[in-house]
């Protein structure tokens, strides 16, 4: 059996696990990072990095490279059949990053992995965790590597960042009640002609469902299309003709799809773990909360969890009381994630109702909101995630390198 001894065992090398590792590396805290995969995510997932996450990533020294590889967008435009109803201006948000960044999650993960490797830290890939145990001296994480050989990690603390189906959370016995919407999303990365202004992200509510369009690096577009999904059935990935039909029905008669690079059908859930950890084990990212992609705040909230958790564990490593520090982490991040889950649930319910009467009322409501600039500014502040950064929620600061 391979046995490792360290201060923190991180389970999961998605964005939350990688940011936790980078934060611990900055603070000089020993860690082992386990992942059951073999590299960055390959499927189409998180796309948007908001200001609140860019602030965290800037502190870790990776924001500049992400900015070079993404597309900056400063405004959401809400329109129906080409007529603008309201704008959500991110330039009004008090931050050094008054925009959101369009960049594929695979790119984000690659940048984080490269920074970690440059600092001399390896990821133990192909390591599937099957057990998490706590005793008076700390924690033991056990499992098997890619060759089927058993391993064990002895650590003072564990960071569970192993996603929606978290083994760490299950081993702790923490409940995770979830709700599946009867609306699903179709996603498609496309090339098109006759599209809208690439300086903006476009939100088009209609009686046929929501359409979200974001300009991708390199000239393409990411489309997110809401469709009915009774019984929680995952829709099939849309072909070019289906994507084109959705654009027509949602009031974009001049936009012509020329290429679909990749597409997917995505079921939508929301849920919050009953607790964000227990004892010397803490949860972060999708292991602790899941919500609709409406607003693009999922990965961003996980990145903020991870920064807070790294600073919390660094304080424990420096001699602070572990029970007190980890209880503070759980309280702060449950409150932050609860806000996001509630906000995205309201957004989903707003855009998924698809009767003609609801569409008329919803369109009028957006139009009235567009007449009150303060509403757009408040929406921008919520979506930007800046009010939920660790620095603004009372988290300890990461030590300087």
mmCIF file of C-alpha atoms in Angstrom:
data_model
loop_
_atom_site.group_PDB
_atom_site.id
_atom_site.type_symbol
_atom_site.label_atom_id
_atom_site.label_comp_id
_atom_site.label_asym_id
_atom_site.label_seq_id
_atom_site.Cartn_x
_atom_site.Cartn_y
_atom_site.Cartn_z
ATOM 1 C CA UNK A 1 0.000 0.000 0.000
ATOM 2 C CA UNK A 2 1.212 3.502 -0.867
ATOM 3 C CA UNK A 3 0.956 5.704 2.218
ATOM 4 C CA UNK A 4 1.229 9.502 2.139
ATOM 5 C CA UNK A 5 1.441 11.837 5.111
ATOM 6 C CA UNK A 6 0.593 15.527 4.825
ATOM 7 C CA UNK A 7 -1.345 18.359 6.476
ATOM 8 C CA UNK A 8 -4.240 18.615 3.992
ATOM 9 C CA UNK A 9 -5.630 15.976 1.656
ATOM 10 C CA UNK A 10 -7.578 17.566 -1.202
ATOM 11 C CA UNK A 11 -9.988 15.246 -2.989
ATOM 12 C CA UNK A 12 -10.877 16.419 -6.500
ATOM 13 C CA UNK A 13 -8.886 18.455 -9.046
ATOM 14 C CA UNK A 14 -11.632 20.526 -10.642
ATOM 15 C CA UNK A 15 -11.573 24.302 -10.213
ATOM 16 C CA UNK A 16 -12.399 24.169 -6.480
ATOM 17 C CA UNK A 17 -9.738 21.569 -5.687
ATOM 18 C CA UNK A 18 -7.101 23.304 -7.825
ATOM 19 C CA UNK A 19 -7.740 26.708 -6.237
ATOM 20 C CA UNK A 20 -7.580 25.133 -2.781
ATOM 21 C CA UNK A 21 -4.209 23.642 -3.728
ATOM 22 C CA UNK A 22 -2.880 26.929 -5.111
ATOM 23 C CA UNK A 23 -3.965 28.758 -1.977
ATOM 24 C CA UNK A 24 -2.263 26.212 0.272
ATOM 25 C CA UNK A 25 0.862 26.347 -1.893
ATOM 26 C CA UNK A 26 0.938 30.135 -1.549
ATOM 27 C CA UNK A 27 0.689 29.762 2.230
ATOM 28 C CA UNK A 28 3.354 27.048 2.395
ATOM 29 C CA UNK A 29 0.947 24.404 3.736
ATOM 30 C CA UNK A 30 1.798 20.779 2.799
ATOM 31 C CA UNK A 31 -0.940 18.995 0.848
ATOM 32 C CA UNK A 32 -1.691 15.981 -1.331
ATOM 33 C CA UNK A 33 -4.110 16.469 -4.242
ATOM 34 C CA UNK A 34 -6.026 13.385 -5.399
ATOM 35 C CA UNK A 35 -8.160 13.120 -8.534
ATOM 36 C CA UNK A 36 -9.893 10.163 -10.102
ATOM 37 C CA UNK A 37 -9.590 11.672 -13.595
ATOM 38 C CA UNK A 38 -6.599 12.130 -15.860
ATOM 39 C CA UNK A 39 -6.700 15.809 -16.802
ATOM 40 C CA UNK A 40 -8.889 18.872 -17.326
ATOM 41 C CA UNK A 41 -12.583 18.414 -17.988
ATOM 42 C CA UNK A 42 -13.310 17.618 -21.637
ATOM 43 C CA UNK A 43 -17.049 18.224 -21.908
ATOM 44 C CA UNK A 44 -18.676 21.650 -22.161
ATOM 45 C CA UNK A 45 -19.219 23.003 -18.641
ATOM 46 C CA UNK A 46 -18.549 26.331 -16.927
ATOM 47 C CA UNK A 47 -18.031 29.195 -19.331
ATOM 48 C CA UNK A 48 -18.190 32.423 -17.330
ATOM 49 C CA UNK A 49 -15.648 33.703 -14.817
ATOM 50 C CA UNK A 50 -17.162 36.617 -12.930
ATOM 51 C CA UNK A 51 -15.416 39.501 -11.184
ATOM 52 C CA UNK A 52 -15.695 37.889 -7.748
ATOM 53 C CA UNK A 53 -13.756 34.837 -8.949
ATOM 54 C CA UNK A 54 -11.266 36.939 -10.951
ATOM 55 C CA UNK A 55 -10.411 38.804 -7.739
ATOM 56 C CA UNK A 56 -9.595 35.485 -6.078
ATOM 57 C CA UNK A 57 -7.618 34.206 -9.071
ATOM 58 C CA UNK A 58 -5.710 37.477 -9.280
ATOM 59 C CA UNK A 59 -4.565 37.007 -5.687
ATOM 60 C CA UNK A 60 -3.223 33.596 -6.739
ATOM 61 C CA UNK A 61 -1.462 35.043 -9.791
ATOM 62 C CA UNK A 62 -3.493 33.361 -12.543
ATOM 63 C CA UNK A 63 -6.054 36.006 -13.565
ATOM 64 C CA UNK A 64 -3.748 37.696 -16.100
ATOM 65 C CA UNK A 65 -3.261 34.531 -18.153
ATOM 66 C CA UNK A 66 -6.985 33.767 -18.116
ATOM 67 C CA UNK A 67 -7.742 37.289 -19.305
ATOM 68 C CA UNK A 68 -5.392 36.771 -22.250
ATOM 69 C CA UNK A 69 -7.241 33.595 -23.261
ATOM 70 C CA UNK A 70 -10.829 34.732 -22.812
ATOM 71 C CA UNK A 71 -13.300 37.320 -24.092
ATOM 72 C CA UNK A 72 -14.362 40.174 -21.800
ATOM 73 C CA UNK A 73 -18.008 41.205 -21.813
ATOM 74 C CA UNK A 74 -19.220 44.220 -19.857
ATOM 75 C CA UNK A 75 -23.003 44.102 -20.295
ATOM 76 C CA UNK A 76 -25.907 41.677 -20.406
ATOM 77 C CA UNK A 77 -28.602 42.804 -22.858
ATOM 78 C CA UNK A 78 -32.154 41.536 -22.362
ATOM 79 C CA UNK A 79 -34.154 41.755 -25.585
ATOM 80 C CA UNK A 80 -37.270 40.311 -27.233
ATOM 81 C CA UNK A 81 -37.299 39.971 -31.023
ATOM 82 C CA UNK A 82 -34.418 42.423 -31.320
ATOM 83 C CA UNK A 83 -35.922 45.102 -29.073
ATOM 84 C CA UNK A 84 -33.804 45.857 -26.009
ATOM 85 C CA UNK A 85 -35.756 45.802 -22.748
ATOM 86 C CA UNK A 86 -32.977 46.357 -20.215
ATOM 87 C CA UNK A 87 -29.226 46.243 -19.746
ATOM 88 C CA UNK A 88 -27.263 44.836 -16.819
ATOM 89 C CA UNK A 89 -24.049 46.922 -16.767
ATOM 90 C CA UNK A 90 -21.136 45.221 -15.017
ATOM 91 C CA UNK A 91 -19.096 48.417 -15.335
ATOM 92 C CA UNK A 92 -20.995 49.742 -12.296
ATOM 93 C CA UNK A 93 -19.654 46.992 -10.011
ATOM 94 C CA UNK A 94 -16.943 48.150 -7.540
ATOM 95 C CA UNK A 95 -14.115 45.866 -8.654
ATOM 96 C CA UNK A 96 -10.886 45.848 -10.611
ATOM 97 C CA UNK A 97 -12.660 43.537 -13.089
ATOM 98 C CA UNK A 98 -15.846 45.359 -14.239
ATOM 99 C CA UNK A 99 -16.864 42.627 -16.684
ATOM 100 C CA UNK A 100 -17.163 38.876 -16.911
ATOM 101 C CA UNK A 101 -14.792 36.633 -18.806
ATOM 102 C CA UNK A 102 -15.921 34.084 -21.379
ATOM 103 C CA UNK A 103 -13.468 31.184 -21.241
ATOM 104 C CA UNK A 104 -14.041 27.430 -21.421
ATOM 105 C CA UNK A 105 -13.735 25.528 -18.142
ATOM 106 C CA UNK A 106 -11.135 23.267 -19.751
ATOM 107 C CA UNK A 107 -8.960 26.338 -20.331
ATOM 108 C CA UNK A 108 -9.489 27.559 -16.776
ATOM 109 C CA UNK A 109 -8.501 24.172 -15.376
ATOM 110 C CA UNK A 110 -5.454 23.962 -17.653
ATOM 111 C CA UNK A 111 -4.223 27.372 -16.480
ATOM 112 C CA UNK A 112 -4.673 26.356 -12.837
ATOM 113 C CA UNK A 113 -2.937 23.009 -13.392
ATOM 114 C CA UNK A 114 -0.026 24.650 -15.192
ATOM 115 C CA UNK A 115 0.466 27.142 -12.352
ATOM 116 C CA UNK A 116 0.398 24.354 -9.794
ATOM 117 C CA UNK A 117 2.950 22.323 -11.792
ATOM 118 C CA UNK A 118 5.188 25.376 -12.193
ATOM 119 C CA UNK A 119 5.281 25.617 -8.404
ATOM 120 C CA UNK A 120 6.467 22.031 -8.167
ATOM 121 C CA UNK A 121 3.230 20.352 -7.090
ATOM 122 C CA UNK A 122 1.869 17.189 -8.707
ATOM 123 C CA UNK A 123 -1.667 15.867 -8.932
ATOM 124 C CA UNK A 124 -2.106 12.204 -8.072
ATOM 125 C CA UNK A 125 -4.361 11.341 -11.021
ATOM 126 C CA UNK A 126 -6.358 8.136 -11.322
ATOM 127 C CA UNK A 127 -6.762 7.935 -7.530
ATOM 128 C CA UNK A 128 -10.337 6.988 -6.669
ATOM 129 C CA UNK A 129 -11.270 7.652 -3.046
ATOM 130 C CA UNK A 130 -13.475 5.073 -1.365
ATOM 131 C CA UNK A 131 -13.101 5.904 2.329
ATOM 132 C CA UNK A 132 -12.720 8.907 4.650
ATOM 133 C CA UNK A 133 -12.201 8.340 8.341
ATOM 134 C CA UNK A 134 -11.541 10.717 11.246
ATOM 135 C CA UNK A 135 -9.927 9.972 14.586
ATOM 136 C CA UNK A 136 -8.416 11.969 17.405
ATOM 137 C CA UNK A 137 -5.234 12.728 15.468
ATOM 138 C CA UNK A 138 -6.704 13.720 12.120
ATOM 139 C CA UNK A 139 -8.058 12.006 9.025
ATOM 140 C CA UNK A 140 -7.315 9.060 6.788
ATOM 141 C CA UNK A 141 -8.375 8.942 3.133
ATOM 142 C CA UNK A 142 -8.202 5.571 1.394
ATOM 143 C CA UNK A 143 -8.835 4.233 -2.088
ATOM 144 C CA UNK A 144 -7.214 2.680 -5.158
ATOM 145 C CA UNK A 145 -4.997 4.145 -7.842
ATOM 146 C CA UNK A 146 -5.334 3.668 -11.614
ATOM 147 C CA UNK A 147 -3.556 0.289 -11.400
ATOM 148 C CA UNK A 148 -5.900 -0.943 -8.683
ATOM 149 C CA UNK A 149 -3.303 -0.632 -5.930
ATOM 150 C CA UNK A 150 -4.542 0.551 -2.518
ATOM 151 C CA UNK A 151 -3.365 3.868 -1.104
ATOM 152 C CA UNK A 152 -3.867 5.841 2.085
ATOM 153 C CA UNK A 153 -3.327 9.501 2.928
ATOM 154 C CA UNK A 154 -2.898 10.527 6.551
ATOM 155 C CA UNK A 155 -3.697 14.213 6.992
ATOM 156 C CA UNK A 156 -4.707 16.651 9.668
ATOM 157 C CA UNK A 157 -7.600 17.948 7.511
ATOM 158 C CA UNK A 158 -9.462 16.982 4.342
ATOM 159 C CA UNK A 159 -10.895 19.246 1.645
ATOM 160 C CA UNK A 160 -13.694 17.517 -0.256
ATOM 161 C CA UNK A 161 -13.920 19.112 -3.710
ATOM 162 C CA UNK A 162 -14.982 15.974 -5.534
ATOM 163 C CA UNK A 163 -18.101 17.215 -7.257
ATOM 164 C CA UNK A 164 -21.818 16.592 -7.272
ATOM 165 C CA UNK A 165 -21.513 12.881 -6.473
ATOM 166 C CA UNK A 166 -18.974 13.520 -3.711
ATOM 167 C CA UNK A 167 -17.589 10.435 -1.989
ATOM 168 C CA UNK A 168 -16.280 12.647 0.805
ATOM 169 C CA UNK A 169 -19.748 14.049 1.504
ATOM 170 C CA UNK A 170 -21.276 10.573 1.420
ATOM 171 C CA UNK A 171 -18.624 9.229 3.787
ATOM 172 C CA UNK A 172 -19.439 12.028 6.232
ATOM 173 C CA UNK A 173 -23.130 11.129 6.061
ATOM 174 C CA UNK A 174 -24.131 14.688 5.116
ATOM 175 C CA UNK A 175 -27.456 14.970 3.319
ATOM 176 C CA UNK A 176 -27.744 16.771 -0.017
ATOM 177 C CA UNK A 177 -31.411 17.356 -0.910
ATOM 178 C CA UNK A 178 -31.840 18.337 -4.560
ATOM 179 C CA UNK A 179 -34.610 19.352 -6.928
ATOM 180 C CA UNK A 180 -34.542 18.656 -10.680
ATOM 181 C CA UNK A 181 -36.286 21.247 -12.840
ATOM 182 C CA UNK A 182 -38.710 20.249 -15.570
ATOM 183 C CA UNK A 183 -36.769 22.661 -17.784
ATOM 184 C CA UNK A 184 -33.450 21.552 -19.278
ATOM 185 C CA UNK A 185 -30.772 23.365 -21.274
ATOM 186 C CA UNK A 186 -29.396 22.653 -24.709
ATOM 187 C CA UNK A 187 -25.862 24.007 -25.127
ATOM 188 C CA UNK A 188 -24.130 24.517 -28.447
ATOM 189 C CA UNK A 189 -20.813 26.060 -29.451
ATOM 190 C CA UNK A 190 -21.458 27.403 -32.928
ATOM 191 C CA UNK A 191 -20.327 29.600 -35.776
ATOM 192 C CA UNK A 192 -23.029 31.828 -37.204
ATOM 193 C CA UNK A 193 -23.590 34.754 -39.525
ATOM 194 C CA UNK A 194 -25.987 37.618 -38.953
ATOM 195 C CA UNK A 195 -25.576 37.366 -35.191
ATOM 196 C CA UNK A 196 -26.021 40.148 -32.612
ATOM 197 C CA UNK A 197 -23.400 42.543 -31.192
ATOM 198 C CA UNK A 198 -20.359 40.585 -29.963
ATOM 199 C CA UNK A 199 -19.583 43.255 -27.374
ATOM 200 C CA UNK A 200 -22.559 42.069 -25.326
ATOM 201 C CA UNK A 201 -24.020 38.888 -23.880
ATOM 202 C CA UNK A 202 -27.605 38.466 -24.986
ATOM 203 C CA UNK A 203 -30.568 37.149 -22.993
ATOM 204 C CA UNK A 204 -33.737 36.505 -24.987
ATOM 205 C CA UNK A 205 -36.780 35.320 -23.023
ATOM 206 C CA UNK A 206 -39.686 34.063 -25.135
ATOM 207 C CA UNK A 207 -42.792 31.941 -24.839
ATOM 208 C CA UNK A 208 -40.735 29.145 -26.418
ATOM 209 C CA UNK A 209 -38.044 29.358 -23.721
ATOM 210 C CA UNK A 210 -34.877 31.245 -22.910
ATOM 211 C CA UNK A 211 -31.982 31.872 -25.280
ATOM 212 C CA UNK A 212 -28.608 33.027 -23.956
ATOM 213 C CA UNK A 213 -25.835 33.957 -26.395
ATOM 214 C CA UNK A 214 -22.253 34.657 -25.345
ATOM 215 C CA UNK A 215 -19.367 35.548 -27.685
ATOM 216 C CA UNK A 216 -16.596 32.938 -27.492
ATOM 217 C CA UNK A 217 -12.877 33.529 -28.017
ATOM 218 C CA UNK A 218 -12.025 32.983 -31.669
ATOM 219 C CA UNK A 219 -15.247 34.360 -33.112
ATOM 220 C CA UNK A 220 -17.825 31.699 -32.247
ATOM 221 C CA UNK A 221 -20.791 31.741 -29.898
ATOM 222 C CA UNK A 222 -21.974 29.674 -26.948
ATOM 223 C CA UNK A 223 -25.738 29.216 -27.092
ATOM 224 C CA UNK A 224 -27.813 28.083 -24.122
ATOM 225 C CA UNK A 225 -31.412 27.214 -24.986
ATOM 226 C CA UNK A 226 -34.045 26.235 -22.448
ATOM 227 C CA UNK A 227 -36.460 23.438 -23.374
ATOM 228 C CA UNK A 228 -39.156 21.551 -21.513
ATOM 229 C CA UNK A 229 -38.001 18.330 -19.878
ATOM 230 C CA UNK A 230 -40.968 16.681 -18.137
ATOM 231 C CA UNK A 231 -39.987 13.898 -15.808
ATOM 232 C CA UNK A 232 -36.368 15.019 -15.692
ATOM 233 C CA UNK A 233 -35.387 13.401 -18.995
ATOM 234 C CA UNK A 234 -32.078 14.606 -20.395
ATOM 235 C CA UNK A 235 -32.583 16.017 -23.926
ATOM 236 C CA UNK A 236 -30.464 14.793 -26.810
ATOM 237 C CA UNK A 237 -27.628 17.030 -28.066
ATOM 238 C CA UNK A 238 -29.133 19.286 -30.748
ATOM 239 C CA UNK A 239 -28.065 19.058 -34.387
ATOM 240 C CA UNK A 240 -27.509 22.153 -36.529
ATOM 241 C CA UNK A 241 -31.079 22.186 -37.901
ATOM 242 C CA UNK A 242 -32.558 22.066 -34.396
ATOM 243 C CA UNK A 243 -30.324 24.877 -33.170
ATOM 244 C CA UNK A 244 -31.334 26.959 -36.177
ATOM 245 C CA UNK A 245 -35.016 26.326 -35.498
ATOM 246 C CA UNK A 246 -34.649 27.456 -31.885
ATOM 247 C CA UNK A 247 -33.048 30.730 -33.017
ATOM 248 C CA UNK A 248 -35.919 31.361 -35.435
ATOM 249 C CA UNK A 249 -38.574 30.675 -32.796
ATOM 250 C CA UNK A 250 -36.857 33.005 -30.358
ATOM 251 C CA UNK A 251 -36.873 35.959 -32.719
ATOM 252 C CA UNK A 252 -33.472 35.885 -34.470
ATOM 253 C CA UNK A 253 -34.525 35.493 -38.131
ATOM 254 C CA UNK A 254 -31.250 36.815 -39.552
ATOM 255 C CA UNK A 255 -28.877 34.622 -37.512
ATOM 256 C CA UNK A 256 -27.748 31.605 -39.533
ATOM 257 C CA UNK A 257 -25.836 28.747 -37.906
ATOM 258 C CA UNK A 258 -23.045 27.532 -40.183
ATOM 259 C CA UNK A 259 -21.243 25.091 -37.867
ATOM 260 C CA UNK A 260 -21.980 23.310 -34.595
ATOM 261 C CA UNK A 261 -18.672 22.395 -32.975
ATOM 262 C CA UNK A 262 -20.167 20.635 -29.961
ATOM 263 C CA UNK A 263 -23.543 20.403 -28.310
ATOM 264 C CA UNK A 264 -25.130 18.779 -25.277
ATOM 265 C CA UNK A 265 -28.347 18.340 -23.355
ATOM 266 C CA UNK A 266 -28.102 19.302 -19.677
ATOM 267 C CA UNK A 267 -30.482 18.511 -16.827
ATOM 268 C CA UNK A 268 -30.760 21.297 -14.260
ATOM 269 C CA UNK A 269 -30.747 20.833 -10.498
ATOM 270 C CA UNK A 270 -30.494 22.929 -7.397
ATOM 271 C CA UNK A 271 -29.531 21.830 -3.935
ATOM 272 C CA UNK A 272 -27.512 22.681 -0.843
ATOM 273 C CA UNK A 273 -25.709 20.257 1.437
ATOM 274 C CA UNK A 274 -27.078 20.071 4.967
ATOM 275 C CA UNK A 275 -23.636 21.116 6.196
ATOM 276 C CA UNK A 276 -20.370 22.074 4.502
ATOM 277 C CA UNK A 277 -18.303 19.635 6.496
ATOM 278 C CA UNK A 278 -17.888 17.807 9.754
ATOM 279 C CA UNK A 279 -15.009 17.774 12.175
ATOM 280 C CA UNK A 280 -11.744 18.186 10.291
ATOM 281 C CA UNK A 281 -13.322 17.630 6.865
ATOM 282 C CA UNK A 282 -14.749 20.494 4.785
ATOM 283 C CA UNK A 283 -16.655 20.545 1.492
ATOM 284 C CA UNK A 284 -16.253 23.015 -1.374
ATOM 285 C CA UNK A 285 -17.724 23.582 -4.824
ATOM 286 C CA UNK A 286 -20.242 21.150 -6.311
ATOM 287 C CA UNK A 287 -19.694 18.761 -3.407
ATOM 288 C CA UNK A 288 -21.528 21.337 -1.273
ATOM 289 C CA UNK A 289 -23.953 23.118 -3.610
ATOM 290 C CA UNK A 290 -25.447 22.808 -7.068
ATOM 291 C CA UNK A 291 -27.695 25.186 -8.940
ATOM 292 C CA UNK A 292 -28.925 26.177 -12.355
ATOM 293 C CA UNK A 293 -26.347 27.701 -14.741
ATOM 294 C CA UNK A 294 -28.594 30.791 -14.909
ATOM 295 C CA UNK A 295 -26.243 33.674 -14.165
ATOM 296 C CA UNK A 296 -23.141 31.505 -14.605
ATOM 297 C CA UNK A 297 -22.285 31.509 -10.893
ATOM 298 C CA UNK A 298 -21.637 27.826 -10.114
ATOM 299 C CA UNK A 299 -17.913 27.493 -10.808
ATOM 300 C CA UNK A 300 -17.371 31.020 -9.487
ATOM 301 C CA UNK A 301 -18.934 30.210 -6.127
ATOM 302 C CA UNK A 302 -16.802 27.064 -5.898
ATOM 303 C CA UNK A 303 -13.642 29.082 -6.581
ATOM 304 C CA UNK A 304 -14.589 31.441 -3.759
ATOM 305 C CA UNK A 305 -15.269 28.472 -1.442
ATOM 306 C CA UNK A 306 -11.807 27.166 -2.251
ATOM 307 C CA UNK A 307 -9.999 30.413 -1.503
ATOM 308 C CA UNK A 308 -11.788 30.738 1.838
ATOM 309 C CA UNK A 309 -11.042 27.088 2.660
ATOM 310 C CA UNK A 310 -7.347 27.422 1.785
ATOM 311 C CA UNK A 311 -7.012 30.491 4.020
ATOM 312 C CA UNK A 312 -8.917 28.723 6.808
ATOM 313 C CA UNK A 313 -6.687 25.639 6.628
ATOM 314 C CA UNK A 314 -3.584 27.831 6.482
ATOM 315 C CA UNK A 315 -4.708 29.464 9.737
ATOM 316 C CA UNK A 316 -5.144 26.006 11.306
ATOM 317 C CA UNK A 317 -1.670 25.068 10.085
ATOM 318 C CA UNK A 318 -0.386 28.239 11.758
ATOM 319 C CA UNK A 319 -1.824 27.196 15.118
ATOM 320 C CA UNK A 320 -5.417 28.471 15.119
ATOM 321 C CA UNK A 321 -8.087 26.244 16.647
ATOM 322 C CA UNK A 322 -9.302 23.862 13.957
ATOM 323 C CA UNK A 323 -12.860 23.484 15.245
ATOM 324 C CA UNK A 324 -13.384 27.242 15.455
ATOM 325 C CA UNK A 325 -11.836 28.002 12.071
ATOM 326 C CA UNK A 326 -13.675 25.256 10.170
ATOM 327 C CA UNK A 327 -17.003 26.152 11.804
ATOM 328 C CA UNK A 328 -16.470 29.707 10.562
ATOM 329 C CA UNK A 329 -15.777 28.448 7.053
ATOM 330 C CA UNK A 330 -18.938 26.338 7.017
ATOM 331 C CA UNK A 331 -21.065 29.244 8.269
ATOM 332 C CA UNK A 332 -19.701 31.774 5.747
ATOM 333 C CA UNK A 333 -19.862 29.584 2.687
ATOM 334 C CA UNK A 334 -23.266 28.068 3.461
ATOM 335 C CA UNK A 335 -24.653 31.601 3.665
ATOM 336 C CA UNK A 336 -22.984 32.609 0.383
ATOM 337 C CA UNK A 337 -24.046 29.476 -1.479
ATOM 338 C CA UNK A 338 -27.567 29.761 -0.085
ATOM 339 C CA UNK A 339 -27.843 33.228 -1.639
ATOM 340 C CA UNK A 340 -26.707 31.885 -5.006
ATOM 341 C CA UNK A 341 -29.037 28.881 -4.933
ATOM 342 C CA UNK A 342 -31.984 31.125 -4.052
ATOM 343 C CA UNK A 343 -31.145 33.723 -6.720
ATOM 344 C CA UNK A 344 -30.620 31.217 -9.525
ATOM 345 C CA UNK A 345 -33.804 29.358 -8.561
ATOM 346 C CA UNK A 346 -35.797 32.595 -8.893
ATOM 347 C CA UNK A 347 -34.149 33.270 -12.259
ATOM 348 C CA UNK A 348 -35.010 29.781 -13.492
ATOM 349 C CA UNK A 349 -38.635 30.105 -12.476
ATOM 350 C CA UNK A 350 -38.820 33.536 -14.100
ATOM 351 C CA UNK A 351 -37.516 32.396 -17.485
ATOM 352 C CA UNK A 352 -38.958 28.863 -17.644
ATOM 353 C CA UNK A 353 -42.665 29.745 -17.506
ATOM 354 C CA UNK A 354 -43.688 29.669 -21.149
ATOM 355 C CA UNK A 355 -47.376 30.533 -21.583
ATOM 356 C CA UNK A 356 -48.256 33.536 -23.735
ATOM 357 C CA UNK A 357 -49.784 35.372 -20.755
ATOM 358 C CA UNK A 358 -46.658 34.881 -18.673
ATOM 359 C CA UNK A 359 -44.486 35.976 -21.594
ATOM 360 C CA UNK A 360 -46.435 39.242 -21.969
ATOM 361 C CA UNK A 361 -46.210 40.011 -18.249
ATOM 362 C CA UNK A 362 -42.519 39.033 -18.095
ATOM 363 C CA UNK A 363 -41.685 41.225 -21.102
ATOM 364 C CA UNK A 364 -43.467 44.177 -19.503
ATOM 365 C CA UNK A 365 -41.615 43.575 -16.235
ATOM 366 C CA UNK A 366 -38.225 43.578 -17.984
ATOM 367 C CA UNK A 367 -39.193 46.739 -19.873
ATOM 368 C CA UNK A 368 -40.181 48.511 -16.651
ATOM 369 C CA UNK A 369 -36.983 47.333 -14.946
ATOM 370 C CA UNK A 370 -35.041 48.799 -17.851
ATOM 371 C CA UNK A 371 -36.450 52.216 -16.977
ATOM 372 C CA UNK A 372 -34.934 52.038 -13.470
ATOM 373 C CA UNK A 373 -31.110 51.964 -13.742
ATOM 374 C CA UNK A 374 -30.751 50.984 -10.084
ATOM 375 C CA UNK A 375 -32.363 47.614 -10.842
ATOM 376 C CA UNK A 376 -29.767 46.856 -13.512
ATOM 377 C CA UNK A 377 -26.963 47.901 -11.164
ATOM 378 C CA UNK A 378 -28.305 45.681 -8.379
ATOM 379 C CA UNK A 379 -28.588 42.718 -10.748
ATOM 380 C CA UNK A 380 -25.024 43.327 -11.943
ATOM 381 C CA UNK A 381 -23.750 43.345 -8.366
ATOM 382 C CA UNK A 382 -25.482 40.040 -7.589
ATOM 383 C CA UNK A 383 -24.328 38.282 -10.752
ATOM 384 C CA UNK A 384 -20.734 39.544 -10.434
ATOM 385 C CA UNK A 385 -20.238 37.538 -7.193
ATOM 386 C CA UNK A 386 -18.137 40.338 -5.653
ATOM 387 C CA UNK A 387 -20.271 40.609 -2.508
ATOM 388 C CA UNK A 388 -19.525 36.963 -1.697
ATOM 389 C CA UNK A 389 -15.734 36.976 -2.032
ATOM 390 C CA UNK A 390 -13.834 35.675 1.001
ATOM 391 C CA UNK A 391 -12.379 39.161 1.571
ATOM 392 C CA UNK A 392 -15.920 40.556 1.956
ATOM 393 C CA UNK A 393 -17.416 37.761 4.067
ATOM 394 C CA UNK A 394 -14.986 37.784 6.979
ATOM 395 C CA UNK A 395 -12.684 34.959 5.901
ATOM 396 C CA UNK A 396 -9.072 34.944 7.070
ATOM 397 C CA UNK A 397 -6.540 36.302 4.592
ATOM 398 C CA UNK A 398 -4.171 34.006 2.765
ATOM 399 C CA UNK A 399 -0.627 34.550 4.011
ATOM 400 C CA UNK A 400 1.691 36.276 1.567
ATOM 401 C CA UNK A 401 4.210 33.996 -0.157
#
